[in-house]
Amino acid sequence: MTAQPLELHPDRLFPADPKVREIARELYNEEQKYPIISPHGHVPPQWLADNEPFADPTSMLLTPDHYTNRILHSVGSVDLADLGVPVGSPMTPEKSRAAWRLFCKNWWVFRGTAVQFWFESEFYDVFGIRVRPSEETADQIYDQINEALKTEEFLPRSLYKRFNLAMLATTDDPCDDLRYHEKLANDPTWDGRVTPTFRPDAYLEPARPTFKALTEKLGETADQDVSTYAGHLEAMRKRRLFFKEHGAVSSDHSHKDPGTARLSDHEAETLYQQALAGKISPEDGDRLRRHMINDQAHLAAEDGLVMTIHPAVFRNHDEQAFAQLGADVGGDIPMKVEFTRNLQPLLTELGNHPNFQLIAFTIDQDVYQRELAPLAGYYRSVYVGAPWWFIDYADAITRYREQVTPYGTFYKTTGMIDDTRAFASIPARHDVARRVDAGYLARLVAEHRLAMDEALQVAADLVSTIPTRAFKLNG
Amino acid sequence: MTAQPLELHPDRLFPADPKVREIARELYNEEQKYPIISPHGHVPPQWLADNEPFADPTSMLLTPDHYTNRILHSVGSVDLADLGVPVGSPMTPEKSRAAWRLFCKNWWVFRGTAVQFWFESEFYDVFGIRVRPSEETADQIYDQINEALKTEEFLPRSLYKRFNLAMLATTDDPCDDLRYHEKLANDPTWDGRVTPTFRPDAYLEPARPTFKALTEKLGETADQDVSTYAGHLEAMRKRRLFFKEHGAVSSDHSHKDPGTARLSDHEAETLYQQALAGKISPEDGDRLRRHMINDQAHLAAEDGLVMTIHPAVFRNHDEQAFAQLGADVGGDIPMKVEFTRNLQPLLTELGNHPNFQLIAFTIDQDVYQRELAPLAGYYRSVYVGAPWWFIDYADAITRYREQVTPYGTFYKTTGMIDDTRAFASIPARHDVARRVDAGYLARLVAEHRLAMDEALQVAADLVSTIPTRAFKLNG
Amino acid sequence: MTAQPLELHPDRLFPADPKVREIARELYNEEQKYPIISPHGHVPPQWLADNEPFADPTSMLLTPDHYTNRILHSVGSVDLADLGVPVGSPMTPEKSRAAWRLFCKNWWVFRGTAVQFWFESEFYDVFGIRVRPSEETADQIYDQINEALKTEEFLPRSLYKRFNLAMLATTDDPCDDLRYHEKLANDPTWDGRVTPTFRPDAYLEPARPTFKALTEKLGETADQDVSTYAGHLEAMRKRRLFFKEHGAVSSDHSHKDPGTARLSDHEAETLYQQALAGKISPEDGDRLRRHMINDQAHLAAEDGLVMTIHPAVFRNHDEQAFAQLGADVGGDIPMKVEFTRNLQPLLTELGNHPNFQLIAFTIDQDVYQRELAPLAGYYRSVYVGAPWWFIDYADAITRYREQVTPYGTFYKTTGMIDDTRAFASIPARHDVARRVDAGYLARLVAEHRLAMDEALQVAADLVSTIPTRAFKLNG
């Protein structure tokens, strides 16, 4: 079989109807006048701080991308370990090339998925690949990317520029010293914007066996006595401020439910002591965690960090894979979630607070129309976070817009949240969102539900003022 | 910036594909041969009974419309009180004009929403406005509407005629004396049809502090001893008959769940006594309420009033706004709902009763396909109520048809339920439903899933025989 | 009114856009090169084994089709008993013709439903009917079909050939002697493939009053002491092997939830003894059933039978109809379902086992995107079963593809599962799936999300390699 050419049509993802497509094209061109804002993701700051070349195609593009890994695993042809999972496993050039071959050989399984779209964009636009991945072309593509990665043009900072990024947020442990962010801040040759994000999840799970050790680490890092819950809260306050001083604009929270009910001070203290003693029940651990999340919101109203929450994933669903390979290897599965009741204790307190902003999103797409859009369409503090994880797929973004727009409007959404650690896929992911939004707006125009000048303004806002306001990017 | 023209395209909301659009146009023309049936809404009967001119644009169009208010509030630019909320707040001409300016200045936030569509229709068709709302045009629009409202042509009864209404249902307290309905009935110059609707929600919440007082009021109004549950039931029977004698065709019920499980007579009596003594637990209050709803259904099977239920909204979610401004100011947020189990006790008794009809609808769109359409597609007594509240948006109506048609058919739906207190928006809301239904049917025709003569018949039925049968409008 | 012609457009169900439609046509032609694989359904094996003529149109097409019956019942014009329900009721030629007239007279209620599409296909393609059903044409259609059924061409085996079936699975009781499958196997004139399916539901409900008797029957049939749970398990093992020896490729399971949590051996035994003694609580009955389902999965990993589960239907919702007419008369209503937590105990054990395959599907369409696709897109053993029951409607299949493809890929789905006892509708049901899949793929091509050669390959795979692999049809 001869190699198939890889093509990237300029109208990809636009609606097929010729008239709607023409409108979509114009709206997309408007969006393209603006740089990419990436306010929520998982690219390691070290990459940009140290600006070292990427080691090879597999460790750059394949190993850290669990979207891709999980699908390759699911069809049975590939073991996760063969793809270098978990990140940081020892790799040789041979093993790296072998992983790449597995990926290309099984390219067929990605047909019609977002993974196919992202890789085709990356291959074509970023690396200049012009053949479709297959068993036959695996080495050719590997070599071409591998060569490119050795050049100046493919250093992380070069890519940052070339991707036309206006800002890039990372995700960081509350006890992180943010040295890489500091290095970037102190580098006069660097004029990009890489902001840390405060991610305290592990520190807010009182029933986990790690709670005591993490609490002690938090106390030490914050130089704060954490023998009482008030001390824990104060340590959190200090670390949030430390993050804010290093440019953070938001904190990020993902627990199994979005509960925010407060406890009495007395009860919170009692449960906190039980947690430190390792004697808290799972149920009480959840209750104390919900109280702590409520307190994070109060801290946010003080320090102004935007709060993002995206609950309801069953982490490490596959206990065997977790035992062998650790977390984040693809075994996370979405669950149902409920926001209306869960957020009520918090929103009735802070839902219209002028300094508080809450961005909620989730895998459970049902709740966008039923709960999140109505909440955002009433409370001033609430924004509906954009497509995330499985949801950053073209049809899912369309559905998101159809469900959120009527009740939450365009203006209480947040712009694209790519949430990715696959650095080279950032332009492709935002491109999907832009094309799909253009197509959605084009349909509104074609159906005479929106005038063209209004649609052009919304298109521009979606990639500029809307994320800027939702994530307080102008301070 | 110069004022933009306001335009209303004759093909608005029709699918973009030229062939499908042409079919949709023909189907819409068929629908337009029929007057509007509005069997479920919240327009005050006094308006039509007294036929006084509307005071000003704000109090007519803005203040009572919490769709609009909640969105304006959510973007932070407008306080609810500035819009005259709650209804009945003292307003001056200056305050009214200032509210209108806020609305027009923030017109951008409605882009792509149903609110935009409704107002554009109302402005253009009802008031002859030809400029788009904006800060610049606010006064011009206000003045134009304000002048119009002083004329004969814009009196409530004139609008009723001009809107081509075949009937209009109001919503009324069980203890209401229905004087306005009586006034209309006794007025030989009035030939419209305005029917009351029996809405006993507040009287069926045994755990609320108001239960005893409301029960006493019910007993007095019905001239019935209500010291036992049997007496309460008898009082309800009498008031329902009173409503029926005044033209009511349905009762309306909205509680937090649609439970219908019966208690034993003994337990019902015991809980009823606890409720009157103010000593019932919230859980037992729910259980007694479900029993009472079951009894409402039995009364309905006797007196023939159609029963509509639309559960699962978290009322007054924002406790601060509730404390300041009272109920119905936009702080109601949908919740998940479950019908299959909840309605089973009732339907296994009355689901095929020849005199009983139950119309169910809800915000939680997931249940239309999973539960409501299958229930309506089996039980003779069950109808799937049409788009309501957030769901009367074009895309949501399409989704409703896609989800209900295959299992519930067109013929176990109810026609458009506008559920509005915004009188002037009634034609626009029904127009959305008609256009979207025409588009949906047109797609079925274009995809050769329905012959054109069949589609024309369905189009006509959807606005005539279907609501007539579902709401027993022919008695 | 004159009779309307019945027409069947060659482009039916394809998208209206001319360009997309042209692509869909080409993809559909590719699918049509392959025979129909029907790996999950309810056609009685006796029909093919005995190859007797069908008695009349009503008992062949109407009485056993509860899709049709339930809708006719729901509009109030027809009693279930008038349609011959339950299957096996004594029928006379007059009663049969009267039922047919009722069906044709009420044809209007099926407008736009799947039932309409299926019958139009069957009437036109299988029976050569060229008039639309109506009161006027009822007798004409009845007579035409009735005559056809007396001919060789309409014997069950002739239809099997004419429908171009590659295989047909039946559903059978674990204690069935599979005599009809054996008869077919031993008939040298028969070269089709009719496989039994092991359906042990009734034997896995320990809290039902029938449990003891069924267990004894199982023990006798398997010649196995079932006085302990280990004995019960061994009896199941034997019967599964018996089915496998007779060609079975899968077992089929439908309970009210998909729970799979194991008990300790001791607790399982204790509850089993309680169940045999008729003293188990409903809750413990559920717990033991979940353990038993887990054990069925372990047996499946041993014997290699594919396991299909499709939970969450409220069986016999209408207790009056159940009391009068028995089960399967239309009173089954879907319920919410949860897979992520429920399947976790099983999948963490067997989710990647090389000999285990689990096909999950359900009425509750929400879970396809949220839970099933992510599970299938990670675990090797999990496949997302295709449209079932209410979901085999054109728009629902499109939604299924949109929701499953991005996370579950095309390759972890199963191909069409028709799940029908309406033998003559099998080609029409598969035709719907093929046309809708072609339309979905055509959109991906038109939007430049998939190259045409890739789409052609997927189209072919969906009706050949994909069901073959999911149901292990090559052994």
mmCIF file of C-alpha atoms in Angstrom, chain A residues 34-275:
data_model
loop_
_atom_site.group_PDB
_atom_site.id
_atom_site.type_symbol
_atom_site.label_atom_id
_atom_site.label_comp_id
_atom_site.label_asym_id
_atom_site.label_seq_id
_atom_site.Cartn_x
_atom_site.Cartn_y
_atom_site.Cartn_z
ATOM 1 C CA TYR A 34 -6.437 37.489 18.047
ATOM 2 C CA PRO A 35 -3.695 35.538 19.796
ATOM 3 C CA ILE A 36 -4.419 32.374 21.775
ATOM 4 C CA ILE A 37 -5.275 32.756 25.446
ATOM 5 C CA SER A 38 -4.647 29.532 27.359
ATOM 6 C CA PRO A 39 -5.674 30.233 30.949
ATOM 7 C CA HIS A 40 -5.948 26.667 32.158
ATOM 8 C CA GLY A 41 -3.596 23.819 31.258
ATOM 9 C CA HIS A 42 -0.897 21.451 32.381
ATOM 10 C CA VAL A 43 2.231 22.226 30.383
ATOM 11 C CA PRO A 44 5.248 22.034 32.742
ATOM 12 C CA PRO A 45 6.690 25.526 33.341
ATOM 13 C CA GLN A 46 10.171 24.038 33.272
ATOM 14 C CA TRP A 47 9.876 23.534 29.529
ATOM 15 C CA LEU A 48 9.619 27.256 28.929
ATOM 16 C CA ALA A 49 11.964 28.256 31.742
ATOM 17 C CA ASP A 50 14.810 25.984 30.663
ATOM 18 C CA ASN A 51 13.983 26.065 26.960
ATOM 19 C CA GLU A 52 15.703 22.741 26.321
ATOM 20 C CA PRO A 53 14.986 20.891 23.080
ATOM 21 C CA PHE A 54 12.315 18.210 23.297
ATOM 22 C CA ALA A 55 13.974 14.800 23.512
ATOM 23 C CA ASP A 56 12.135 12.966 20.753
ATOM 24 C CA PRO A 57 8.691 12.680 19.086
ATOM 25 C CA THR A 58 7.396 10.021 21.435
ATOM 26 C CA SER A 59 8.196 11.732 24.708
ATOM 27 C CA MET A 60 6.970 15.055 23.366
ATOM 28 C CA LEU A 61 3.781 14.033 21.596
ATOM 29 C CA LEU A 62 2.769 10.589 22.665
ATOM 30 C CA THR A 63 3.710 9.594 26.197
ATOM 31 C CA PRO A 64 2.124 12.550 28.012
ATOM 32 C CA ASP A 65 -1.075 12.499 25.938
ATOM 33 C CA HIS A 66 -3.495 10.207 27.718
ATOM 34 C CA TYR A 67 -6.264 10.924 25.227
ATOM 35 C CA THR A 68 -4.159 9.060 22.701
ATOM 36 C CA ASN A 69 -2.783 6.415 25.023
ATOM 37 C CA ARG A 70 -6.115 5.346 26.380
ATOM 38 C CA ILE A 71 -7.570 4.761 22.936
ATOM 39 C CA LEU A 72 -4.527 2.839 21.743
ATOM 40 C CA HIS A 73 -4.774 0.743 24.885
ATOM 41 C CA SER A 74 -8.487 0.174 24.498
ATOM 42 C CA VAL A 75 -8.226 -1.614 21.156
ATOM 43 C CA GLY A 76 -5.870 -4.098 22.704
ATOM 44 C CA SER A 77 -2.955 -3.711 20.353
ATOM 45 C CA VAL A 78 -0.719 -1.650 22.615
ATOM 46 C CA ASP A 79 0.362 -1.816 26.247
ATOM 47 C CA LEU A 80 0.554 1.483 28.078
ATOM 48 C CA ALA A 81 4.135 0.723 29.114
ATOM 49 C CA ASP A 82 5.088 0.354 25.445
ATOM 50 C CA LEU A 83 4.140 4.001 24.967
ATOM 51 C CA GLY A 84 6.481 5.140 27.727
ATOM 52 C CA VAL A 85 3.734 5.473 30.314
ATOM 53 C CA PRO A 86 4.049 6.659 33.020
ATOM 54 C CA VAL A 87 5.776 9.892 32.018
ATOM 55 C CA GLY A 88 9.352 9.717 33.226
ATOM 56 C CA SER A 89 9.844 6.006 32.550
ATOM 57 C CA PRO A 90 13.296 5.292 31.188
ATOM 58 C CA MET A 91 13.243 5.461 27.405
ATOM 59 C CA THR A 92 15.818 4.501 24.841
ATOM 60 C CA PRO A 93 15.824 5.752 21.243
ATOM 61 C CA GLU A 94 14.797 2.251 20.185
ATOM 62 C CA LYS A 95 11.910 2.115 22.605
ATOM 63 C CA SER A 96 10.811 5.575 21.575
ATOM 64 C CA ARG A 97 10.811 4.639 17.902
ATOM 65 C CA ALA A 98 8.999 1.387 18.627
ATOM 66 C CA ALA A 99 6.266 3.311 20.464
ATOM 67 C CA TRP A 100 5.940 5.637 17.519
ATOM 68 C CA ARG A 101 5.545 2.724 15.148
ATOM 69 C CA LEU A 102 2.779 1.280 17.301
ATOM 70 C CA PHE A 103 1.022 4.612 17.223
ATOM 71 C CA CYS A 104 1.258 4.962 13.442
ATOM 72 C CA LYS A 105 0.345 1.353 12.777
ATOM 73 C CA ASN A 106 -2.852 1.802 14.791
ATOM 74 C CA TRP A 107 -3.707 5.186 13.293
ATOM 75 C CA TRP A 108 -6.950 3.710 11.920
ATOM 76 C CA VAL A 109 -8.508 3.550 15.355
ATOM 77 C CA PHE A 110 -8.535 7.356 15.616
ATOM 78 C CA ARG A 111 -10.744 7.790 12.563
ATOM 79 C CA GLY A 112 -13.255 10.529 13.230
ATOM 80 C CA THR A 113 -11.959 11.324 16.724
ATOM 81 C CA ALA A 114 -10.580 14.569 18.093
ATOM 82 C CA VAL A 115 -7.195 12.903 18.461
ATOM 83 C CA GLN A 116 -7.008 12.436 14.706
ATOM 84 C CA PHE A 117 -7.882 16.063 14.117
ATOM 85 C CA TRP A 118 -5.324 17.372 16.596
ATOM 86 C CA PHE A 119 -2.496 15.213 15.287
ATOM 87 C CA GLU A 120 -3.262 16.017 11.673
ATOM 88 C CA SER A 121 -3.134 19.718 12.509
ATOM 89 C CA GLU A 122 0.066 19.375 14.501
ATOM 90 C CA PHE A 123 1.758 17.178 11.928
ATOM 91 C CA TYR A 124 0.814 19.427 9.042
ATOM 92 C CA ASP A 125 1.106 22.853 10.553
ATOM 93 C CA VAL A 126 3.781 22.492 13.201
ATOM 94 C CA PHE A 127 6.043 19.831 11.678
ATOM 95 C CA GLY A 128 5.315 20.063 7.960
ATOM 96 C CA ILE A 129 4.381 16.379 7.630
ATOM 97 C CA ARG A 130 2.650 15.596 4.348
ATOM 98 C CA VAL A 131 1.962 11.853 4.636
ATOM 99 C CA ARG A 132 -0.709 10.127 6.646
ATOM 100 C CA PRO A 133 0.538 8.040 9.589
ATOM 101 C CA SER A 134 0.682 4.300 8.873
ATOM 102 C CA GLU A 135 2.974 1.378 9.454
ATOM 103 C CA GLU A 136 4.832 2.331 6.265
ATOM 104 C CA THR A 137 5.270 6.003 7.079
ATOM 105 C CA ALA A 138 6.026 5.708 10.794
ATOM 106 C CA ASP A 139 9.787 5.999 10.473
ATOM 107 C CA GLN A 140 9.650 8.785 7.939
ATOM 108 C CA ILE A 141 7.420 10.888 10.211
ATOM 109 C CA TYR A 142 9.468 10.037 13.269
ATOM 110 C CA ASP A 143 12.691 11.102 11.581
ATOM 111 C CA GLN A 144 11.243 14.308 10.224
ATOM 112 C CA ILE A 145 9.944 15.387 13.631
ATOM 113 C CA ASN A 146 13.061 14.195 15.372
ATOM 114 C CA GLU A 147 15.243 16.346 13.139
ATOM 115 C CA ALA A 148 13.006 19.349 13.610
ATOM 116 C CA LEU A 149 13.155 19.064 17.384
ATOM 117 C CA LYS A 150 16.905 19.608 17.300
ATOM 118 C CA THR A 151 16.508 23.015 15.714
ATOM 119 C CA GLU A 152 16.140 26.424 17.329
ATOM 120 C CA GLU A 153 12.739 26.792 15.726
ATOM 121 C CA PHE A 154 11.308 23.964 17.812
ATOM 122 C CA LEU A 155 12.561 25.016 21.216
ATOM 123 C CA PRO A 156 9.690 25.543 23.655
ATOM 124 C CA ARG A 157 9.966 29.330 23.609
ATOM 125 C CA SER A 158 10.074 29.408 19.813
ATOM 126 C CA LEU A 159 6.926 27.346 19.719
ATOM 127 C CA TYR A 160 5.270 29.630 22.252
ATOM 128 C CA LYS A 161 5.877 32.542 19.880
ATOM 129 C CA ARG A 162 4.955 30.620 16.787
ATOM 130 C CA PHE A 163 1.727 29.413 18.388
ATOM 131 C CA ASN A 164 0.855 33.079 18.932
ATOM 132 C CA LEU A 165 0.152 32.555 22.624
ATOM 133 C CA ALA A 166 -0.849 35.608 24.630
ATOM 134 C CA MET A 167 -0.569 33.696 27.897
ATOM 135 C CA LEU A 168 -0.223 30.170 29.179
ATOM 136 C CA ALA A 169 -1.256 28.970 32.629
ATOM 137 C CA THR A 170 0.384 25.996 34.310
ATOM 138 C CA THR A 171 -0.911 23.919 37.228
ATOM 139 C CA ASP A 172 1.119 23.835 40.418
ATOM 140 C CA ASP A 173 1.259 22.332 43.865
ATOM 141 C CA PRO A 174 0.535 24.801 46.688
ATOM 142 C CA CYS A 175 3.973 24.037 48.152
ATOM 143 C CA ASP A 176 5.779 24.517 44.861
ATOM 144 C CA ASP A 177 8.450 27.209 45.054
ATOM 145 C CA LEU A 178 7.483 28.400 41.571
ATOM 146 C CA ARG A 179 11.134 28.601 40.639
ATOM 147 C CA TYR A 180 10.445 28.203 36.947
ATOM 148 C CA HIS A 181 7.920 30.975 36.925
ATOM 149 C CA GLU A 182 10.439 33.088 38.778
ATOM 150 C CA LYS A 183 13.162 32.216 36.318
ATOM 151 C CA LEU A 184 10.943 33.354 33.462
ATOM 152 C CA ALA A 185 9.981 36.515 35.319
ATOM 153 C CA ASN A 186 13.630 37.366 35.867
ATOM 154 C CA ASP A 187 14.696 36.632 32.315
ATOM 155 C CA PRO A 188 14.899 39.893 30.371
ATOM 156 C CA THR A 189 14.961 37.996 27.051
ATOM 157 C CA TRP A 190 11.534 36.497 27.726
ATOM 158 C CA ASP A 191 8.434 38.545 27.094
ATOM 159 C CA GLY A 192 5.768 35.829 27.203
ATOM 160 C CA ARG A 193 3.331 35.240 30.049
ATOM 161 C CA VAL A 194 3.342 31.953 31.914
ATOM 162 C CA THR A 195 1.246 32.043 35.071
ATOM 163 C CA PRO A 196 1.046 29.453 37.831
ATOM 164 C CA THR A 197 -2.288 28.062 39.021
ATOM 165 C CA PHE A 198 -2.934 27.138 42.638
ATOM 166 C CA ARG A 199 -4.080 23.495 42.744
ATOM 167 C CA PRO A 200 -4.642 22.389 46.337
ATOM 168 C CA ASP A 201 -6.773 19.246 45.716
ATOM 169 C CA ALA A 202 -4.546 16.784 47.514
ATOM 170 C CA TYR A 203 -4.400 19.065 50.577
ATOM 171 C CA LEU A 204 -8.180 19.205 50.815
ATOM 172 C CA GLU A 205 -8.914 15.503 51.125
ATOM 173 C CA PRO A 206 -8.938 14.954 54.897
ATOM 174 C CA ALA A 207 -9.753 11.252 54.751
ATOM 175 C CA ARG A 208 -6.790 10.304 52.592
ATOM 176 C CA PRO A 209 -3.821 8.679 54.325
ATOM 177 C CA THR A 210 -1.572 11.423 52.936
ATOM 178 C CA PHE A 211 -3.484 14.220 54.647
ATOM 179 C CA LYS A 212 -1.288 14.573 57.719
ATOM 180 C CA ALA A 213 1.977 14.620 55.791
ATOM 181 C CA LEU A 214 0.667 17.112 53.258
ATOM 182 C CA THR A 215 -0.688 19.325 56.015
ATOM 183 C CA GLU A 216 2.710 19.343 57.704
ATOM 184 C CA LYS A 217 4.390 20.160 54.416
ATOM 185 C CA LEU A 218 1.923 22.975 53.896
ATOM 186 C CA GLY A 219 2.617 24.335 57.379
ATOM 187 C CA GLU A 220 6.344 24.252 56.830
ATOM 188 C CA THR A 221 6.180 25.846 53.405
ATOM 189 C CA ALA A 222 3.874 28.589 54.662
ATOM 190 C CA ASP A 223 5.783 28.909 57.926
ATOM 191 C CA GLN A 224 2.532 28.538 59.775
ATOM 192 C CA ASP A 225 1.339 26.486 62.719
ATOM 193 C CA VAL A 226 -1.260 24.117 61.269
ATOM 194 C CA SER A 227 -2.231 22.321 64.439
ATOM 195 C CA THR A 228 -5.693 23.901 64.222
ATOM 196 C CA TYR A 229 -8.030 24.310 61.300
ATOM 197 C CA ALA A 230 -7.671 28.067 61.590
ATOM 198 C CA GLY A 231 -3.945 27.552 61.100
ATOM 199 C CA HIS A 232 -4.556 25.387 58.035
ATOM 200 C CA LEU A 233 -6.745 28.093 56.580
ATOM 201 C CA GLU A 234 -4.115 30.726 57.311
ATOM 202 C CA ALA A 235 -1.451 28.616 55.605
ATOM 203 C CA MET A 236 -3.686 28.352 52.569
ATOM 204 C CA ARG A 237 -4.197 32.108 52.587
ATOM 205 C CA LYS A 238 -0.415 32.662 52.614
ATOM 206 C CA ARG A 239 0.289 30.204 49.815
ATOM 207 C CA ARG A 240 -2.462 31.666 47.651
ATOM 208 C CA LEU A 241 -0.928 35.087 48.121
ATOM 209 C CA PHE A 242 2.495 33.670 47.235
ATOM 210 C CA PHE A 243 0.982 32.323 44.016
ATOM 211 C CA LYS A 244 -0.734 35.607 43.328
ATOM 212 C CA GLU A 245 2.566 37.451 43.735
ATOM 213 C CA HIS A 246 3.980 35.096 41.109
ATOM 214 C CA GLY A 247 1.281 35.955 38.627
ATOM 215 C CA ALA A 248 -1.395 33.393 39.376
ATOM 216 C CA VAL A 249 -4.887 34.380 38.295
ATOM 217 C CA SER A 250 -6.786 31.332 39.436
ATOM 218 C CA SER A 251 -7.003 28.331 41.701
ATOM 219 C CA ASP A 252 -8.160 24.961 40.384
ATOM 220 C CA HIS A 253 -10.258 22.339 42.166
ATOM 221 C CA SER A 254 -11.402 18.884 41.214
ATOM 222 C CA HIS A 255 -13.051 16.607 43.746
ATOM 223 C CA LYS A 256 -15.609 13.884 43.393
ATOM 224 C CA ASP A 257 -18.475 16.281 44.076
ATOM 225 C CA PRO A 258 -18.845 20.076 44.099
ATOM 226 C CA GLY A 259 -20.295 20.265 47.609
ATOM 227 C CA THR A 260 -19.784 23.556 49.448
ATOM 228 C CA ALA A 261 -21.764 23.204 52.662
ATOM 229 C CA ARG A 262 -20.154 24.847 55.684
ATOM 230 C CA LEU A 263 -19.747 23.243 59.096
ATOM 231 C CA SER A 264 -19.862 25.085 62.383
ATOM 232 C CA ASP A 265 -16.403 26.249 63.454
ATOM 233 C CA HIS A 266 -16.526 23.772 66.272
ATOM 234 C CA GLU A 267 -17.357 20.848 64.058
ATOM 235 C CA ALA A 268 -14.758 21.832 61.471
ATOM 236 C CA GLU A 269 -12.109 21.873 64.186
ATOM 237 C CA THR A 270 -13.230 18.522 65.582
ATOM 238 C CA LEU A 271 -13.130 16.864 62.186
ATOM 239 C CA TYR A 272 -9.799 18.495 61.384
ATOM 240 C CA GLN A 273 -8.280 16.976 64.500
ATOM 241 C CA GLN A 274 -9.727 13.597 63.576
ATOM 242 C CA ALA A 275 -8.239 13.944 60.110
#
